[in-house]
Coordinates of C-alpha atoms in Angstrom, one line a residue:
X1 CA -0.1 -0.1 -0.1
X2 CA 1.3 3.3 -1.2
X3 CA 1.3 6.0 1.8
X4 CA -0.5 9.1 1.2
X5 CA 1.9 12.3 0.7
X6 CA -0.4 14.2 2.9
X7 CA -2.9 13.4 5.5
X8 CA -6.9 14.3 4.8
X9 CA -9.5 14.6 7.6
X10 CA -12.0 12.1 7.4
X11 CA -14.5 12.7 10.0
X12 CA -16.7 15.4 8.3
X13 CA -19.4 15.9 7.1
X14 CA -20.3 13.5 10.1
X15 CA -18.8 15.7 12.9
X16 CA -18.2 19.0 11.4
X17 CA -19.1 20.6 8.3
X18 CA -17.0 19.9 5.1
X19 CA -17.7 23.6 3.6
X20 CA -14.9 26.0 5.1
X21 CA -17.3 29.1 5.7
X22 CA -20.0 26.6 7.5
X23 CA -17.0 24.9 9.7
X24 CA -15.8 28.1 10.8
X25 CA -19.1 29.2 11.8
X26 CA -19.6 26.1 13.6
X27 CA -16.5 26.4 15.8
X28 CA -17.3 30.0 16.2
X29 CA -20.8 29.2 17.7
X30 CA -19.2 26.4 19.9
X31 CA -16.8 29.2 21.4
X32 CA -19.4 31.8 21.9
X33 CA -21.2 29.2 23.9
X34 CA -19.0 29.2 26.6
X35 CA -17.7 32.5 28.1
X36 CA -14.2 32.2 29.6
X37 CA -15.7 33.5 32.9
X38 CA -17.4 30.1 33.2
X39 CA -14.4 28.5 33.8
X40 CA -12.1 28.6 37.0
X41 CA -9.4 31.0 36.9
X42 CA -5.8 29.9 36.5
X43 CA -3.4 29.6 39.7
X44 CA -1.7 32.9 40.4
X45 CA 1.9 33.1 38.9
X46 CA 1.2 30.8 36.2
X47 CA 1.4 31.2 32.4
X48 CA -0.4 29.0 29.9
X49 CA 1.7 26.3 28.0
X50 CA -1.3 24.6 26.4
X51 CA -4.4 22.9 27.0
X52 CA -6.2 19.6 27.7
X53 CA -9.0 18.8 25.1
X54 CA -11.0 15.8 24.6
X55 CA -11.2 14.0 21.3
X56 CA -14.8 12.5 21.9
X57 CA -17.0 12.8 18.9
X58 CA -18.2 16.7 18.5
X59 CA -21.9 15.5 18.7
X60 CA -21.5 14.4 22.1
X61 CA -20.2 17.4 23.8
X62 CA -19.0 20.9 21.9
X63 CA -19.1 22.3 25.5
X64 CA -16.3 20.4 26.6
X65 CA -14.2 21.4 23.4
X66 CA -15.0 25.1 23.9
X67 CA -13.9 24.6 27.7
X68 CA -10.7 23.5 26.3
X69 CA -9.8 25.9 23.4
X70 CA -11.5 29.1 24.8
X71 CA -8.7 30.3 26.9
X72 CA -6.4 30.2 24.0
X73 CA -8.5 33.3 22.5
X74 CA -7.2 35.4 25.2
X75 CA -3.5 34.4 24.7
X76 CA -1.1 35.3 21.9
X77 CA -1.2 32.8 19.1
X78 CA 1.6 30.1 18.8
X79 CA 3.6 29.3 16.0
X80 CA 4.0 25.5 16.8
X81 CA 1.7 22.8 18.5
X82 CA 3.0 19.5 19.9
X83 CA -0.4 17.2 20.0
X84 CA 0.0 14.6 22.2
X85 CA -2.8 12.3 20.8
X86 CA -3.9 8.5 21.3
X87 CA -2.8 5.7 19.1
X88 CA -6.4 4.1 18.7
X89 CA -5.0 1.8 15.9
X90 CA -1.4 2.2 16.5
X91 CA 0.7 -1.1 17.2
X92 CA 3.5 1.3 18.6
X93 CA 3.7 2.8 22.1
X94 CA 4.8 6.1 20.6
X95 CA 4.2 7.2 17.0
X96 CA 5.1 10.1 15.0
X97 CA 4.5 11.5 11.6
X98 CA 6.0 13.7 9.2
X99 CA 3.2 14.9 6.9
X100 CA 0.8 17.9 6.4
X101 CA -2.7 17.5 7.2
X102 CA -5.6 18.8 5.1
X103 CA -8.8 19.5 6.8
X104 CA -11.7 21.7 5.4
X105 CA -10.2 24.9 7.1
X106 CA -7.1 24.6 4.8
X107 CA -3.7 22.9 5.0
X108 CA -1.5 22.7 8.5
X109 CA 2.1 22.2 8.0
X110 CA 4.0 19.5 9.8
X111 CA 7.4 20.7 11.7
X112 CA 9.4 17.9 10.2
X113 CA 12.9 19.2 11.9
X114 CA 11.0 19.0 15.4
X115 CA 9.6 15.5 14.6
X116 CA 13.1 14.4 13.9
X117 CA 14.4 16.0 17.0
X118 CA 11.8 13.8 19.1
X119 CA 12.6 10.8 17.2
X120 CA 16.5 11.2 17.7
X121 CA 18.1 7.8 19.0
X122 CA 14.9 5.8 18.3
X123 CA 15.6 2.3 17.2
X124 CA 14.5 1.8 13.6
X125 CA 10.8 0.9 13.2
X126 CA 10.0 1.8 16.9
X127 CA 8.9 5.7 16.1
X128 CA 6.8 5.6 12.6
X129 CA 4.1 4.0 11.6
X130 CA 2.3 5.8 8.9
X131 CA -0.9 3.7 8.6
X132 CA -2.1 4.6 12.3
X133 CA -2.2 8.2 11.7
X134 CA -4.8 7.7 8.8
X135 CA -8.1 8.8 10.0
X136 CA -6.9 9.4 13.5
X137 CA -9.4 11.8 15.2
X138 CA -7.3 12.7 18.2
X139 CA -5.0 14.3 15.9
X140 CA -7.7 15.9 13.3
X141 CA -10.3 17.3 15.9
X142 CA -7.1 19.1 17.5
X143 CA -5.9 20.4 14.3
X144 CA -9.2 21.6 12.9
X145 CA -9.9 23.5 16.2
X146 CA -6.5 24.9 16.1
X147 CA -7.2 26.3 12.5
X148 CA -10.6 27.7 13.7
X149 CA -8.9 29.4 16.5
X150 CA -6.3 31.0 14.4
X151 CA -8.9 32.3 11.8
X152 CA -11.2 33.3 14.9
X153 CA -8.4 35.2 17.0
X154 CA -9.1 38.7 17.8
X155 CA -5.6 39.6 16.6
X156 CA -6.8 38.4 13.1
X157 CA -3.1 38.2 12.2
X158 CA -1.5 34.5 12.0
X159 CA -3.8 32.2 10.1
X160 CA -0.9 29.6 9.8
X161 CA 1.0 27.6 12.3
X162 CA 3.0 24.1 12.4
X163 CA 2.3 21.2 14.3
X164 CA 4.1 17.8 15.6
X165 CA 1.7 14.9 15.9
X166 CA 2.4 12.2 18.6
X167 CA 0.4 9.2 19.1
X168 CA 0.7 7.8 22.8
X169 CA 0.0 4.6 24.1
X170 CA -1.0 3.4 27.5
X171 CA 2.5 2.3 29.1
X172 CA 0.4 -1.0 29.6
X173 CA 3.5 -3.1 30.8
X174 CA 4.2 -0.6 33.5
X175 CA 0.8 -0.1 34.6
X176 CA 0.0 -3.9 34.7
X177 CA 3.2 -4.4 36.7
X178 CA 5.2 -6.1 33.7
X179 CA 7.9 -3.8 33.7
X180 CA 9.6 -1.3 35.9
X181 CA 10.4 2.6 35.7
X182 CA 14.1 2.0 34.5
X183 CA 12.7 -0.7 31.7
X184 CA 10.7 2.0 30.0
X185 CA 13.7 2.8 27.8
X186 CA 11.8 4.6 24.9
X187 CA 9.4 6.5 27.4
X188 CA 12.7 7.9 29.1
X189 CA 14.4 8.5 25.7
X190 CA 11.2 10.4 24.2
X191 CA 10.6 12.4 27.6
X192 CA 14.7 13.6 27.2
X193 CA 14.0 14.4 23.7
X194 CA 10.9 16.2 24.5
X195 CA 12.2 18.1 27.3
X196 CA 15.3 19.3 24.6
X197 CA 12.5 20.7 22.4
X198 CA 11.1 22.5 25.3
X199 CA 14.5 24.0 26.2
X200 CA 14.7 24.9 22.7
X201 CA 11.4 26.4 22.1
X202 CA 9.8 27.2 25.6
X203 CA 6.1 26.2 26.1
X204 CA 3.8 29.4 26.5
X205 CA 5.1 31.6 23.9
X206 CA 5.9 30.4 20.4
X207 CA 5.0 26.7 21.4
X208 CA 1.9 25.2 22.9
X209 CA 0.9 21.7 23.9
X210 CA -2.2 20.2 23.1
X211 CA -3.2 17.0 25.1
X212 CA -5.9 15.5 22.8
X213 CA -7.2 12.5 25.4
X214 CA -10.3 11.2 26.4
X215 CA -11.1 9.6 30.2
X216 CA -12.4 6.2 31.2
X217 CA -14.1 3.8 29.1
X218 CA -16.7 1.4 31.1
X219 CA -19.4 -1.3 30.1
X220 CA -20.3 -3.9 27.8
X221 CA -19.1 -1.8 24.9
X222 CA -15.4 -2.0 26.1
X223 CA -15.5 -5.7 26.8
X224 CA -16.4 -4.9 30.6
X225 CA -18.4 -7.7 32.3
X226 CA -20.6 -5.3 33.8
X227 CA -23.2 -2.9 33.1
X228 CA -22.9 0.9 33.9
X229 CA -24.7 1.9 36.8
X230 CA -25.6 5.6 38.5
X231 CA -23.4 4.3 41.7
X232 CA -20.3 3.4 39.3
X233 CA -20.5 6.7 37.4
X234 CA -20.3 8.3 40.7
X235 CA -17.3 6.2 42.0
X236 CA -16.0 6.8 38.7
X237 CA -15.9 11.0 39.2
X238 CA -14.4 10.1 42.4
X239 CA -11.7 8.1 41.1
X240 CA -10.9 10.5 38.3
X241 CA -10.9 13.8 40.8
X242 CA -8.1 11.6 42.4
X243 CA -6.4 11.2 39.2
X244 CA -6.3 14.6 38.1
X245 CA -5.0 15.7 41.9
X246 CA -2.1 13.4 41.4
X247 CA -1.6 14.8 37.9
X248 CA -1.7 18.3 39.1
X249 CA 1.3 17.5 41.3
X250 CA 3.4 17.2 38.0
X251 CA 5.3 13.9 38.9
X252 CA 5.3 11.5 36.0
X253 CA 6.3 8.5 37.9
X254 CA 3.5 9.0 40.8
X255 CA 1.1 9.5 38.2
X256 CA 1.6 6.2 36.7
X257 CA 2.3 4.6 40.1
X258 CA -1.4 5.8 40.8
X259 CA -2.6 3.9 37.8
X260 CA -0.8 0.8 38.5
X261 CA -2.6 0.3 41.9
X262 CA -5.6 -0.3 40.1
X263 CA -3.9 -1.6 36.9
X264 CA -6.2 1.2 34.7
X265 CA -9.2 -1.2 34.9
X266 CA -11.2 2.0 34.0
X267 CA -9.5 2.2 30.8
X268 CA -8.4 5.8 30.8
X269 CA -7.0 6.7 27.6
X270 CA -4.6 9.3 28.4
X271 CA -2.0 8.0 30.5
X272 CA 1.1 7.8 28.0
X273 CA 0.5 11.4 26.9
X274 CA -0.1 12.5 30.5
X275 CA 3.1 10.9 31.9
X276 CA 5.3 11.9 29.0
X277 CA 4.2 15.4 29.2
X278 CA 4.8 15.4 33.1
X279 CA 8.1 13.6 32.5
X280 CA 9.4 16.1 30.0
X281 CA 8.5 19.0 32.3
X282 CA 10.6 17.8 35.0
X283 CA 8.3 19.1 37.5
X284 CA 8.1 22.6 36.1
X285 CA 4.5 21.5 33.8
X286 CA 1.5 21.3 36.0
X287 CA -2.2 20.3 34.9
X288 CA -5.4 21.9 35.6
X289 CA -8.5 20.2 34.9
X290 CA -11.1 22.8 34.3
X291 CA -14.3 20.9 33.1
X292 CA -15.5 17.3 33.4
X293 CA -18.4 15.5 31.7
X294 CA -19.5 11.7 31.9
X295 CA -21.3 10.6 28.3
X296 CA -23.6 7.3 29.5
X297 CA -25.6 5.7 26.8
X298 CA -28.6 3.7 27.8
X299 CA -28.8 1.2 25.2
X300 CA -25.7 -0.7 25.9
X301 CA -25.3 0.8 29.6
X302 CA -21.9 2.0 28.9
X303 CA -20.0 5.5 29.4
X304 CA -17.0 7.4 28.2
X305 CA -15.8 10.3 30.7
X306 CA -13.6 13.1 29.3
X307 CA -12.1 16.5 31.0
X308 CA -10.8 20.0 29.6
X309 CA -8.1 21.9 30.9
X310 CA -4.9 23.9 31.0
X311 CA -1.4 22.8 30.9
X312 CA 0.5 25.4 33.2
X313 CA 4.2 26.7 33.5

């Protein structure tokens, strides 16, 4: 199979309009629906290095996306975005790509030299699997929102930007107790490379980080041997509050150890992305959750949870 020279968005018109003008109005209306005053304020003496956004179907909750991207309207536009997504079909734990991406809102250019910087010293075949990036919504949705943001920003000045796409796995070997911290050689190498990128271009100015993850996946739809009940949803909300309390401390190993206690039986899909970001941040990056939602479907008694938030330095 020939690898396409660039990637095309595949989730329109089902999730958002294919027409450029209609698509821009779609994102504008979503942002206008949530004033920034409805979000909790950022901690004092912190700056916005990026955001945490879901990648759930837009038809489930545009409000969650508005909560994620709305703060960026009040910040200077970045030149480059590192997107930490989830490799839903990737056989690799970490999966980069060098191709541009075309959505209804235009063509986004991949920052190839920064991709190469992250891939430095990787073993052959352990960092690139192009097929997994085709149709990957955790990258497409983030890019479409960023394109809309650049066109809708009050400054009206800088519509173009570059991006770095990285699909992250769940570090299952560690979380399930099959590997130890020092065994995570690819994770440590990549976190050092990402830290080097942050040293070159500090997050919060010309570069921002987009963490594109969802939360827990519960019930028969996800091969659990139980149906989701109101009691389980309540317990899961408490479990995720503890998760974010742990993540907000900025310690990658503590976060992974917290997941390891339960083996991630709730199938939270942002484990690798959050851990990698905190490891690269080396205690200087912290997280603040600003929005939370649970999507329960009665027909199969299953649920997906998702959060929005800020990445802070």
